[in-house]
Coordinates of C-alpha atoms and ligand atoms in Angstrom, one line a residue:
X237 CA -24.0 -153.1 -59.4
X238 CA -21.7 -155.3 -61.2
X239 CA -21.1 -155.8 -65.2
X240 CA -22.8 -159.1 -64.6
X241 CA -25.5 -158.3 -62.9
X242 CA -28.2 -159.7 -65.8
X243 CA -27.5 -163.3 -64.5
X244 CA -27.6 -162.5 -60.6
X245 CA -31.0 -161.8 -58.7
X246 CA -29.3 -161.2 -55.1
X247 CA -26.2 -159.2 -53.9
X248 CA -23.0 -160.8 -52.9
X249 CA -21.8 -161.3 -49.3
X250 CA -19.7 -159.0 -47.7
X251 CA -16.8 -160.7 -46.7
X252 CA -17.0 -162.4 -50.4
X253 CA -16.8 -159.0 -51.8
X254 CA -13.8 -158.0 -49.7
X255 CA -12.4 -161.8 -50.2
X256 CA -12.4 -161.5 -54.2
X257 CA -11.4 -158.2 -54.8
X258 CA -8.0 -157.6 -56.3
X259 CA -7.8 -154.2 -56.4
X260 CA -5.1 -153.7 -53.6
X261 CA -2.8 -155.0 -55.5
X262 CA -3.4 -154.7 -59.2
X263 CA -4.7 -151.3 -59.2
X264 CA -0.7 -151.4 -59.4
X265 CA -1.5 -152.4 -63.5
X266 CA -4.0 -149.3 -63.7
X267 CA -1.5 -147.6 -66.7
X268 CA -0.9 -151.2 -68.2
X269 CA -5.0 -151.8 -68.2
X270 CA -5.3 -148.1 -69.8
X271 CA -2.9 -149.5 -72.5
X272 CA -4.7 -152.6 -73.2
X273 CA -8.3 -150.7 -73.4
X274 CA -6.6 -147.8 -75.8
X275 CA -5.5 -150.5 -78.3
X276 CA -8.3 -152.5 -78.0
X277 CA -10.4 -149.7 -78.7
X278 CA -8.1 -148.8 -81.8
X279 CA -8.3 -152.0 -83.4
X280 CA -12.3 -152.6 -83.1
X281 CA -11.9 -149.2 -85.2
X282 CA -10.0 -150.1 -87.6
X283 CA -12.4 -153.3 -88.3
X284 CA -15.5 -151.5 -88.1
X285 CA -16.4 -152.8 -85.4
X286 CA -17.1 -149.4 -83.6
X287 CA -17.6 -146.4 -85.6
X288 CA -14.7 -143.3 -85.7
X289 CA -16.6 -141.2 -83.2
X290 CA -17.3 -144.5 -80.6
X291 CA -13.4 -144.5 -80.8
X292 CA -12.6 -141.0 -80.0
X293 CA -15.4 -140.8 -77.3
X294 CA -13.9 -144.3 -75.6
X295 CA -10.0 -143.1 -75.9
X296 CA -11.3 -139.5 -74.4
X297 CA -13.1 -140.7 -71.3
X298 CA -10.3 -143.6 -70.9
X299 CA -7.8 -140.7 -71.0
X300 CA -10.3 -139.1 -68.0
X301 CA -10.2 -142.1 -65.9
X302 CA -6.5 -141.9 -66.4
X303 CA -6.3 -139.1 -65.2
X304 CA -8.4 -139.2 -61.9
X305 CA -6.8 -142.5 -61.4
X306 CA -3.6 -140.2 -61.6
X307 CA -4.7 -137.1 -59.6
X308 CA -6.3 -139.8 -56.8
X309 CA -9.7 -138.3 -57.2
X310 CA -11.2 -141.7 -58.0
X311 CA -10.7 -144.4 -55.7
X312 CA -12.2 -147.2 -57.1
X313 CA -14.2 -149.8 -54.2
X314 CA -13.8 -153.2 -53.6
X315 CA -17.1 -154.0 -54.7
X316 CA -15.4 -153.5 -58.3
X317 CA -13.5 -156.4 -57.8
X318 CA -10.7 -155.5 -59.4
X319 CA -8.8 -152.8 -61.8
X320 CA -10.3 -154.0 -65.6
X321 CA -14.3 -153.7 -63.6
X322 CA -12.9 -150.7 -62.1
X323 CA -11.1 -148.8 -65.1
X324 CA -14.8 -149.9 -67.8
X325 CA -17.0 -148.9 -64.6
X326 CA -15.8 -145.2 -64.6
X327 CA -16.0 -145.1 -68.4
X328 CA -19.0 -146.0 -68.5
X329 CA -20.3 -143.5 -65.7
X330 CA -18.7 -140.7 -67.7
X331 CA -18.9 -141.4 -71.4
X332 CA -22.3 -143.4 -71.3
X333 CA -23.6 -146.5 -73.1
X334 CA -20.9 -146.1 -75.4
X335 CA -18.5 -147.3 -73.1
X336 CA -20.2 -150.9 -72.8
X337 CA -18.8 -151.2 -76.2
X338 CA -15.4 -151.6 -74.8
X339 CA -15.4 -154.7 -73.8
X340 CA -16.4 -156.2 -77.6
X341 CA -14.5 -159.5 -78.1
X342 CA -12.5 -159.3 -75.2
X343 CA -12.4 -160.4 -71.5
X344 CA -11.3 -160.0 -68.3
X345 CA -8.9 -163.6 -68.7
X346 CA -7.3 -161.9 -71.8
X347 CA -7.2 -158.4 -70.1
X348 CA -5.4 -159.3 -67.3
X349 CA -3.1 -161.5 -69.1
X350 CA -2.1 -158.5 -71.4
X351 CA -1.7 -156.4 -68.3
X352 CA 0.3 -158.5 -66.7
X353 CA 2.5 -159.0 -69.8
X354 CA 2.9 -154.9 -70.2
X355 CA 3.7 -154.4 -66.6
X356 CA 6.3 -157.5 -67.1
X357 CA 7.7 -155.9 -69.5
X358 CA 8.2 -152.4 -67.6
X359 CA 9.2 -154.0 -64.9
X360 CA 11.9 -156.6 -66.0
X361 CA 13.0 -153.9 -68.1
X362 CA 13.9 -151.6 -64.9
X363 CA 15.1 -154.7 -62.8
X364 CA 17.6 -155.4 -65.7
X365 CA 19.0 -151.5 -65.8
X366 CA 19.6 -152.3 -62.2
X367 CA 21.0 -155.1 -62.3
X368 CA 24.1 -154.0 -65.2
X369 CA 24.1 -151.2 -62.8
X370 CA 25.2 -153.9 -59.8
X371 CA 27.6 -155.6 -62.5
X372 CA 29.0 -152.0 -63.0
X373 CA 29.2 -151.1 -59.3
X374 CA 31.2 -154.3 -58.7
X375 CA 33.5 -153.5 -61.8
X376 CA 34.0 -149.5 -59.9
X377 CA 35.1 -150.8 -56.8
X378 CA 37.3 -153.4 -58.9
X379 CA 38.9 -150.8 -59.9
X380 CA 39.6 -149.3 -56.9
X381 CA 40.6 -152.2 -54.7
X382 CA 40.6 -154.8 -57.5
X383 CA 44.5 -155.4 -56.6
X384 CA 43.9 -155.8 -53.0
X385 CA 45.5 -159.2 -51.2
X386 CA 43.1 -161.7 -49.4
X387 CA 42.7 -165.2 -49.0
X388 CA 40.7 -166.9 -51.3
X389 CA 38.6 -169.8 -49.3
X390 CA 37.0 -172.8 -49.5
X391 CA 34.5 -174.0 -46.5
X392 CA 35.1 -171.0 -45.4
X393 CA 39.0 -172.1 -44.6
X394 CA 41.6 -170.4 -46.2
X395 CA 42.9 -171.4 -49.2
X396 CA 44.8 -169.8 -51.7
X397 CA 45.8 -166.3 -51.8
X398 CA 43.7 -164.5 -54.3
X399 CA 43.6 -160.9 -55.0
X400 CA 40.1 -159.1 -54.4
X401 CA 39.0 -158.2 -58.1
X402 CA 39.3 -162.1 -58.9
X403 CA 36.7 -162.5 -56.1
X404 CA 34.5 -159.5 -57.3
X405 CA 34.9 -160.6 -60.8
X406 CA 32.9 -164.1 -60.1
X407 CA 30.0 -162.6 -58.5
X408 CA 30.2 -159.8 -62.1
X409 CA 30.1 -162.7 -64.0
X410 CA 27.0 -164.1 -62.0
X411 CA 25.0 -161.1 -61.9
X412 CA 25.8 -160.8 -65.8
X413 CA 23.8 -163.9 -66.1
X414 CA 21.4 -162.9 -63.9
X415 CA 21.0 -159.9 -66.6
X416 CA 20.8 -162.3 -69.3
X417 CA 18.2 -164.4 -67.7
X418 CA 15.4 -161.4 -67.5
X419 CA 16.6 -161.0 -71.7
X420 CA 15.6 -164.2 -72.1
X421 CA 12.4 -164.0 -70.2
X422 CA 11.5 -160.6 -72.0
X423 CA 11.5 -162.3 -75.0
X424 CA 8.6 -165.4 -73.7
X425 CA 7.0 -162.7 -72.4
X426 CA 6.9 -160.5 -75.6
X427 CA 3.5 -161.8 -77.0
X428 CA 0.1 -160.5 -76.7
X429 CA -3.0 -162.2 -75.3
X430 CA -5.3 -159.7 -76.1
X431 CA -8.3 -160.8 -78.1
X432 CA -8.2 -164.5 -77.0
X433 CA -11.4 -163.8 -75.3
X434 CA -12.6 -166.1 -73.1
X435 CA -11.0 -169.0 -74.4
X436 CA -12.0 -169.7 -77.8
X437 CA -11.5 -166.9 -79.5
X438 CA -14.4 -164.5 -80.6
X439 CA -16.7 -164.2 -83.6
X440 CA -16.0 -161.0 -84.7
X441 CA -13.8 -159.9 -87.0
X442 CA -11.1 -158.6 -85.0
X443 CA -7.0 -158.0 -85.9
X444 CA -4.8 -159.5 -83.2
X445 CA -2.0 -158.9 -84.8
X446 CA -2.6 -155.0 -84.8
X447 CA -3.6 -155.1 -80.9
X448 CA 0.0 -156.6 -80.5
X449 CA 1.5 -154.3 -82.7
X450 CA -0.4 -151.3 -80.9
X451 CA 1.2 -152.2 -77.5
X452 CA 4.4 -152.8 -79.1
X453 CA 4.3 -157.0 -78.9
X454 CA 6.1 -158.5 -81.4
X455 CA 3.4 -160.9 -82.3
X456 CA 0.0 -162.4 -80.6
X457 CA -0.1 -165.8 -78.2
X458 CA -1.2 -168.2 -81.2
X459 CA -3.3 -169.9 -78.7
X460 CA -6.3 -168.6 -77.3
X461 CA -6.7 -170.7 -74.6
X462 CA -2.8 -170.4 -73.7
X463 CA -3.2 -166.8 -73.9
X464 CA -4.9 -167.1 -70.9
X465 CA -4.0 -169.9 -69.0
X466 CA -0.4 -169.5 -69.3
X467 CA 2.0 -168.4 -66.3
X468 CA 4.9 -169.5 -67.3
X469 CA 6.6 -166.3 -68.2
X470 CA 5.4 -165.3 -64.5
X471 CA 7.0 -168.1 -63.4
X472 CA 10.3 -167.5 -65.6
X473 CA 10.5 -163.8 -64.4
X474 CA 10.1 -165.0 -60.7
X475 CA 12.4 -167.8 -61.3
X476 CA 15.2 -165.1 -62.7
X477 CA 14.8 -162.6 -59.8
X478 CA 15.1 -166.0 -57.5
X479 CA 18.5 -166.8 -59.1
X480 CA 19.4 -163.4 -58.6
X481 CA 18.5 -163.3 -55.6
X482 CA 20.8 -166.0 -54.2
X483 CA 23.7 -164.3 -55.7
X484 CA 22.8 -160.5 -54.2
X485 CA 22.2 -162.8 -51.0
X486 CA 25.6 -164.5 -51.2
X487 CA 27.3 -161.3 -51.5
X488 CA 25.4 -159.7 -49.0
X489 CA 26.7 -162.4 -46.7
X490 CA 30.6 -161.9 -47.6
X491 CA 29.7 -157.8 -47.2
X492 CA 28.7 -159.2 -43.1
X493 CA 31.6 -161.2 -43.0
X494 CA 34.1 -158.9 -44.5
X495 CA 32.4 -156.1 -42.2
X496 CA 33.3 -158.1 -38.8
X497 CA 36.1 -157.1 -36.1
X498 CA 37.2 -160.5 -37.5
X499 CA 37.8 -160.5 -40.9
X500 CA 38.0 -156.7 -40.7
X501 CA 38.7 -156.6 -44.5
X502 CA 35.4 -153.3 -45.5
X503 CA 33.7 -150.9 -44.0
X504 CA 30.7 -150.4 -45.4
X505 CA 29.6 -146.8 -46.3
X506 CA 27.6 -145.7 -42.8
X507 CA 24.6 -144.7 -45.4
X508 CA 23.9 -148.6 -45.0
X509 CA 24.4 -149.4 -41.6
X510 CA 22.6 -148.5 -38.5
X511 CA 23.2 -148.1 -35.0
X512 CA 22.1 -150.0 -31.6
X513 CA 19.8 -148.7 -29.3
X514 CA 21.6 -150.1 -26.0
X515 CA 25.6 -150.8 -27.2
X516 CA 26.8 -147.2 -28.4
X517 CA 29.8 -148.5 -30.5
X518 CA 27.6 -150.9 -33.2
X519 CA 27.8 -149.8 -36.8
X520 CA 25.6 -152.8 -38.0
X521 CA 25.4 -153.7 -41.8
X522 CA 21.6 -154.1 -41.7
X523 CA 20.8 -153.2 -45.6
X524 CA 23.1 -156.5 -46.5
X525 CA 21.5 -158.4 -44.1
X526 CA 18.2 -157.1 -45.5
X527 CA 19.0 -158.4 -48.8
X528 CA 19.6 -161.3 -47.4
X529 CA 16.4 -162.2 -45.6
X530 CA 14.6 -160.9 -48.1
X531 CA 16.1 -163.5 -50.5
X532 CA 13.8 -166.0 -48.5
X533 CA 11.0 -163.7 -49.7
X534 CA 11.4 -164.0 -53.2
X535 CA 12.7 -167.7 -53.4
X536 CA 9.1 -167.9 -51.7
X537 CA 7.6 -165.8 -54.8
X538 CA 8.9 -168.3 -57.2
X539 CA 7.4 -171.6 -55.3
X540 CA 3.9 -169.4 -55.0
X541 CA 3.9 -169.4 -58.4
X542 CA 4.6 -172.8 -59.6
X543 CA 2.4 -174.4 -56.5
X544 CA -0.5 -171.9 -57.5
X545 CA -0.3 -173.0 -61.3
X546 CA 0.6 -176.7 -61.2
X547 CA -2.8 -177.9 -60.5
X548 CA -4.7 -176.2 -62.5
X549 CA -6.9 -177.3 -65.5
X550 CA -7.4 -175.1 -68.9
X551 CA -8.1 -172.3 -68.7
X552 CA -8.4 -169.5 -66.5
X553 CA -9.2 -170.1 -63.2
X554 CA -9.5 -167.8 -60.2
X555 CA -6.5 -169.2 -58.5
X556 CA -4.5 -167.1 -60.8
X557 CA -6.0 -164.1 -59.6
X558 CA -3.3 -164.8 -56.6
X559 CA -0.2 -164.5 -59.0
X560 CA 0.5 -160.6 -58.8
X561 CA 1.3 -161.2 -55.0
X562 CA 4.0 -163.2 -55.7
X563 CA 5.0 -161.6 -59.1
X564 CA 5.0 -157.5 -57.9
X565 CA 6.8 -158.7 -54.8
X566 CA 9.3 -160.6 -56.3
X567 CA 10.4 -158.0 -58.7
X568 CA 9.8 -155.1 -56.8
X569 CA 11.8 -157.0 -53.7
X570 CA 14.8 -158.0 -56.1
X571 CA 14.9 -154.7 -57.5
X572 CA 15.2 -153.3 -54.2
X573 CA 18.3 -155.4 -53.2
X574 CA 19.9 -154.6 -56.5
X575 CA 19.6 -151.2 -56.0
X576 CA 21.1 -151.4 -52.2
X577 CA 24.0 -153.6 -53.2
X578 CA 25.1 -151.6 -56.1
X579 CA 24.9 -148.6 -53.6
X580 CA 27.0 -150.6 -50.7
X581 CA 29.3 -151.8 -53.4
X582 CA 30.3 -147.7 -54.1
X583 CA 30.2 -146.8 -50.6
X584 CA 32.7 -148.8 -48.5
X585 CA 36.4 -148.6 -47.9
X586 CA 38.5 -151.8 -48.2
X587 CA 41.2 -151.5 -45.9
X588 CA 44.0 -152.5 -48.4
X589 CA 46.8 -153.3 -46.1
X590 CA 44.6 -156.1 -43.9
X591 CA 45.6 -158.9 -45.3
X592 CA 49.2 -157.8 -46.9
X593 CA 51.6 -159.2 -44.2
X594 CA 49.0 -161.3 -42.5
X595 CA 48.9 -164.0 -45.0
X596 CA 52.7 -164.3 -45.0
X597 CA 53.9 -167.5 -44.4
X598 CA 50.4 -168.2 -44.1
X599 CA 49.6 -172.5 -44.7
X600 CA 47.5 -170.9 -47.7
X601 CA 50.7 -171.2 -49.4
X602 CA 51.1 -174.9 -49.3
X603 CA 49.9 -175.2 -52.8
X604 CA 53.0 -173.4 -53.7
X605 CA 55.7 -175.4 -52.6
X606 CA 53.6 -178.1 -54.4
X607 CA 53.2 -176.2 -57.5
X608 CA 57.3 -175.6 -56.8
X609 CA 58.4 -179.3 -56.8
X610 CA 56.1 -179.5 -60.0
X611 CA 58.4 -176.9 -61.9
X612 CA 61.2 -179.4 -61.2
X613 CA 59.3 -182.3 -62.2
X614 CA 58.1 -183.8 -59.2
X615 CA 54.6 -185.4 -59.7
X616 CA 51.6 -183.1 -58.3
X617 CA 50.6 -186.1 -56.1
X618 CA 54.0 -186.9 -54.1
X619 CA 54.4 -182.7 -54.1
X620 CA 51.4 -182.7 -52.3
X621 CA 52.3 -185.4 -49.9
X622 CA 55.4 -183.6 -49.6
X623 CA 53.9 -180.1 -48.8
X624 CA 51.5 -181.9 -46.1
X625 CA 54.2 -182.8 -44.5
X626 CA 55.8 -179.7 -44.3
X627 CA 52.4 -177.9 -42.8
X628 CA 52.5 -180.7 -40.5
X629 CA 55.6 -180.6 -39.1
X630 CA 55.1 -176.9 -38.5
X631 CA 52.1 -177.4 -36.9
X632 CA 54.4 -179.7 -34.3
X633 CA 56.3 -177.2 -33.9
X634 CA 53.5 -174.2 -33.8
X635 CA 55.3 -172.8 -36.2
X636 CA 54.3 -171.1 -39.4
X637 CA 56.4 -171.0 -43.2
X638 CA 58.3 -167.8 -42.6
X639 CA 60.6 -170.3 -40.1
X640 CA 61.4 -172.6 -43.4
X641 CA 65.1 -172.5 -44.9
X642 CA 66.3 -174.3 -47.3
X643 CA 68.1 -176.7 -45.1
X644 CA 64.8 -177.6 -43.6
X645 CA 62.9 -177.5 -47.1
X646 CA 65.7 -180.4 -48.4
X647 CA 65.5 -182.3 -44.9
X648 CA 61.0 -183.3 -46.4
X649 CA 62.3 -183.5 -50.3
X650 CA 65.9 -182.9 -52.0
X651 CA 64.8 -180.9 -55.1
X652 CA 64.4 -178.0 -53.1
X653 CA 66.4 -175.1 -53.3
X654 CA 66.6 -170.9 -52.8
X655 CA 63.8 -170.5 -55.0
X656 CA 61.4 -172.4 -53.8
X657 CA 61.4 -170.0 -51.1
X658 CA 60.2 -166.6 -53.7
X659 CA 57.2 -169.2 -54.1
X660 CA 56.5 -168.3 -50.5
X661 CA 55.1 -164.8 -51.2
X662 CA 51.4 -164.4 -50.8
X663 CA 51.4 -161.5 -53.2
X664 CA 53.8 -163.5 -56.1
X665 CA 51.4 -166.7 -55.5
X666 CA 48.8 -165.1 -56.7
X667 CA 50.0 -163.0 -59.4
X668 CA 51.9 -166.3 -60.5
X669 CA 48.3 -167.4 -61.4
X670 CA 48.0 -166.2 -64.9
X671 CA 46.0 -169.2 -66.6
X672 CA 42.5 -168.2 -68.0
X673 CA 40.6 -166.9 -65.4
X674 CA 43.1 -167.3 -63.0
X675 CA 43.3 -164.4 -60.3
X676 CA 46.5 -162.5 -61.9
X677 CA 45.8 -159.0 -62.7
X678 CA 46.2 -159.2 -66.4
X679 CA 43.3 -161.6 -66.4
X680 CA 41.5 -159.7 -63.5
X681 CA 42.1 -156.6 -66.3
X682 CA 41.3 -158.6 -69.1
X683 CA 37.7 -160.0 -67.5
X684 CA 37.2 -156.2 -66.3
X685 CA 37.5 -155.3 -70.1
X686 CA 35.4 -157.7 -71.4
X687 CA 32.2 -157.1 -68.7
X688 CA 32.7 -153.0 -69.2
X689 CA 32.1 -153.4 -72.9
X690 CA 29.4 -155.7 -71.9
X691 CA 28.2 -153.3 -69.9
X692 CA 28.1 -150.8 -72.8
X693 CA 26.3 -152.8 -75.1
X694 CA 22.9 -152.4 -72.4
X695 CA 23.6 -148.8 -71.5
X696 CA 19.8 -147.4 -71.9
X697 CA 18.7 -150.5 -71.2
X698 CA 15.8 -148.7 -68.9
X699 CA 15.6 -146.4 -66.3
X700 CA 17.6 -147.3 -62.7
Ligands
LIG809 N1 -9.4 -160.3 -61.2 C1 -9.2 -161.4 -62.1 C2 -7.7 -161.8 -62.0 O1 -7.0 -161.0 -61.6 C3 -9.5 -160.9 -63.5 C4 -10.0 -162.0 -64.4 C5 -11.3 -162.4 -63.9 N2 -11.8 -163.4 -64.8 C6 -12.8 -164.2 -64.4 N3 -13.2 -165.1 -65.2 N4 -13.4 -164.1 -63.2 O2 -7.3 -162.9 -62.4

């Protein structure tokens, strides 16, 4: 029998029963919905709208639902539709008519939207521990290996030699972002629907501002109508685990690349890799690629969201009823990669030496025999016409820098002399780079600093 049964004469078909239900997914909310009901409950109290003993009888029997929610020993149906139908049902079947007071100036459109807003909150909470936990992972293995040579590249051609921190650093700084992005959707999301009713509001005399205080909002949705109607903050938390997303995805693409025979640079920890059924010798980097597909997943989320909602009028309408697909998977997803990347992150060996002597006399130095005739007043444009020259005649003669002397140097331009050839270290080149947020190790330190104390300042930020 449903709550609404007064208007109904028939039952409802089967497949529509299985069609509307919700429960399989936000049974997920069943603590967030026990949260809602408790404060509810609380505040019609404290405005006389139910009487002290109404209160205690509702908060015991919702603690009993809890609990047998908890324990598994009640397993709500899909002919409850979903978890607010299934939470009230059971406390009405074990507290009585009493419990058909619950639902006093409040509905399911308000319900859900406080739900969603508490688990939110949990949730982009955790996500955001996790993700200062990637930042600091990246900032550990900095430490490590920070100092390691490699080339730095551009379309995926070499380009300048960079030392390995400097590339960690920019995906620290983009993950720190990331983090600041869910801090900035907490706070949309840090309002309280709860007592919007329907729509319009309600007649009795209730105290939103004591429901939001109750679950720990900092202050009500002023609007009753956009109490319920409003997705944006789902669509802001999906959009920030989308973002995020692309960066674990990006990295989780350099961890392949950097894993292969051919750039040989990691091995990632074997805690992340798995093996082939038919070729005995593959070690394959699976949980990276993992991250990486599932990127597509939650990019997905976010468009779900904003397609679902764009179209609809004010205010609630059962399309929305769709959002906690998207929404659970999306953070539940990102959290997930977070977690594996952070993990992959501390378990790998960078094989310092790879690129050490490979990148000498490397073209990847061509900047710095540019950057040379610069120090002796040569305009950057005709240095770099020079150096082009200098890579091409090499090329002509398939050789690489390590065959230039000085007489050859003077034969392309004559301000050359013995020391433009200490410019043609990989290692100097890129220690020469000491401009603000150059790859030098004093400002690879420096960043490192600055990110640790930002670190700091979210320790206990939530449970990893
Ligand atoms: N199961 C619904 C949802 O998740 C709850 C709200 C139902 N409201 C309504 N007017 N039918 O969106």
């Amino acid at each position: 029998m449903a709550l609404w049964d007064g208007r109904f004469s028939g039952t409802p078909d089967e497949d529509m029963v299985a069609f509307g239900q919700s429960l399989d997914v936000d049974l997920q909310m069943w603590r967030e919905d026990l949260q809602g009901s408790r404060a509810h409950v609380r505040m019609l109290g404290e405005v006389n709208l139910l009487d002290d003993p109404e209160v205690v009888t509702i908060l015991q029997g919702l603690d009993q639902v809890g609990a047998e929610l908890a324990a598994g020993t009640y397993q709500p149906g899909p002919e409850l539709e979903d978890v607010h139908m299934a939470v009230e049902s059971r406390l009405i079947e074990i507290v009585g008519p009493v419990g058909a007071k619950l639902h006093t100036a409040r509905s399911r459109n308000d319900q859900v939207a406080t739900d969603v807003r508490l688990w939110l909150r949990t949730n982009l909470t955790g996500l955001k521990a996790q993700l200062v936990d990637l930042v600091a992972a990246l900032l550990d293995r900095i430490e490590a290996d920070g100092d390691v040579l490699i080339p730095g590249f551009t379309h995926l051609q070499r380009g300048q030699p960079i030392l390995l921190g400097h590339h960690l650093l920019a995906y620290a700084w983009m993950v720190s972002r990331d983090v600041e992005r869910i801090e900035d959707a907490l706070k949309r999301n840090d309002a309280c629907p709860l007592g919007a009713g329907a729509m319009a509001g309600t007649p009795h005399p209730i105290d939103r501002a004591m429901s939001a205080g109750l679950l720990d909002f900092s202050r009500p949705v002023p609007n009753a109508m956009d109490a319920v109607a409003a997705r944006d903050h789902l669509c802001e938390a999906a959009s920030a685990c989308a973002i995020a997303m692309t960066h674990m995805s990006r990295m989780a693409e350099e961890l392949v690349l950097w894993s292969t025979a051919e750039f040989g640079l990691i091995r990632i920890g074997e805690a992340y890799t798995t093996g082939s059924s038919i070729m005995p010798q593959k070690r394959n980097p699976d949980a990276a690629e993992l991250v990486r597909g599932k990127a597509g997943r939650v990019i997905g989320s976010l468009q779900a969201l904003l397609v679902m909602v764009k179209g609809l009028p004010l205010a609630y309408n059962r399309d929305l009823q769709e959002d906690r697909h998207a929404l659970f998977d999306a953070l539940h997803t990102t959290r997930a990669c977070a977690r594996m990347l952070a993990g992959q992150w501390r378990d790998m060996t960078v094989r310092r030496d790879r690129y050490e002597k490979a990148l000498e006399g490397d073209f990847l130095l061509a900047t710095e025999l540019a950057d040379w005739l610069v120090t002796r007043g040569v305009p950057f444009r005709e240095a770099h016409h020079v150096s082009g020259r200098i890579v091409a005649w090499c090329e002509s003669e398939d050789v690489d820098f390590t065959a230039l002397d000085v007489d050859r140097l003077q034969t392309f331009h004559d301000a050359f002399d013995e020391d433009a050839l200490t410019w043609l270290s990989p290692r100097a080149a890129a220690e020469r780079r000491t401009s603000l947020g150059g790859t030098a190790p004093e400002q690879i330190a420096h960043q490192r600093d600055v990110l640790r104390e930002w670190c700091a300042a979210r320790s206990g930020g939530g449970a990893v």
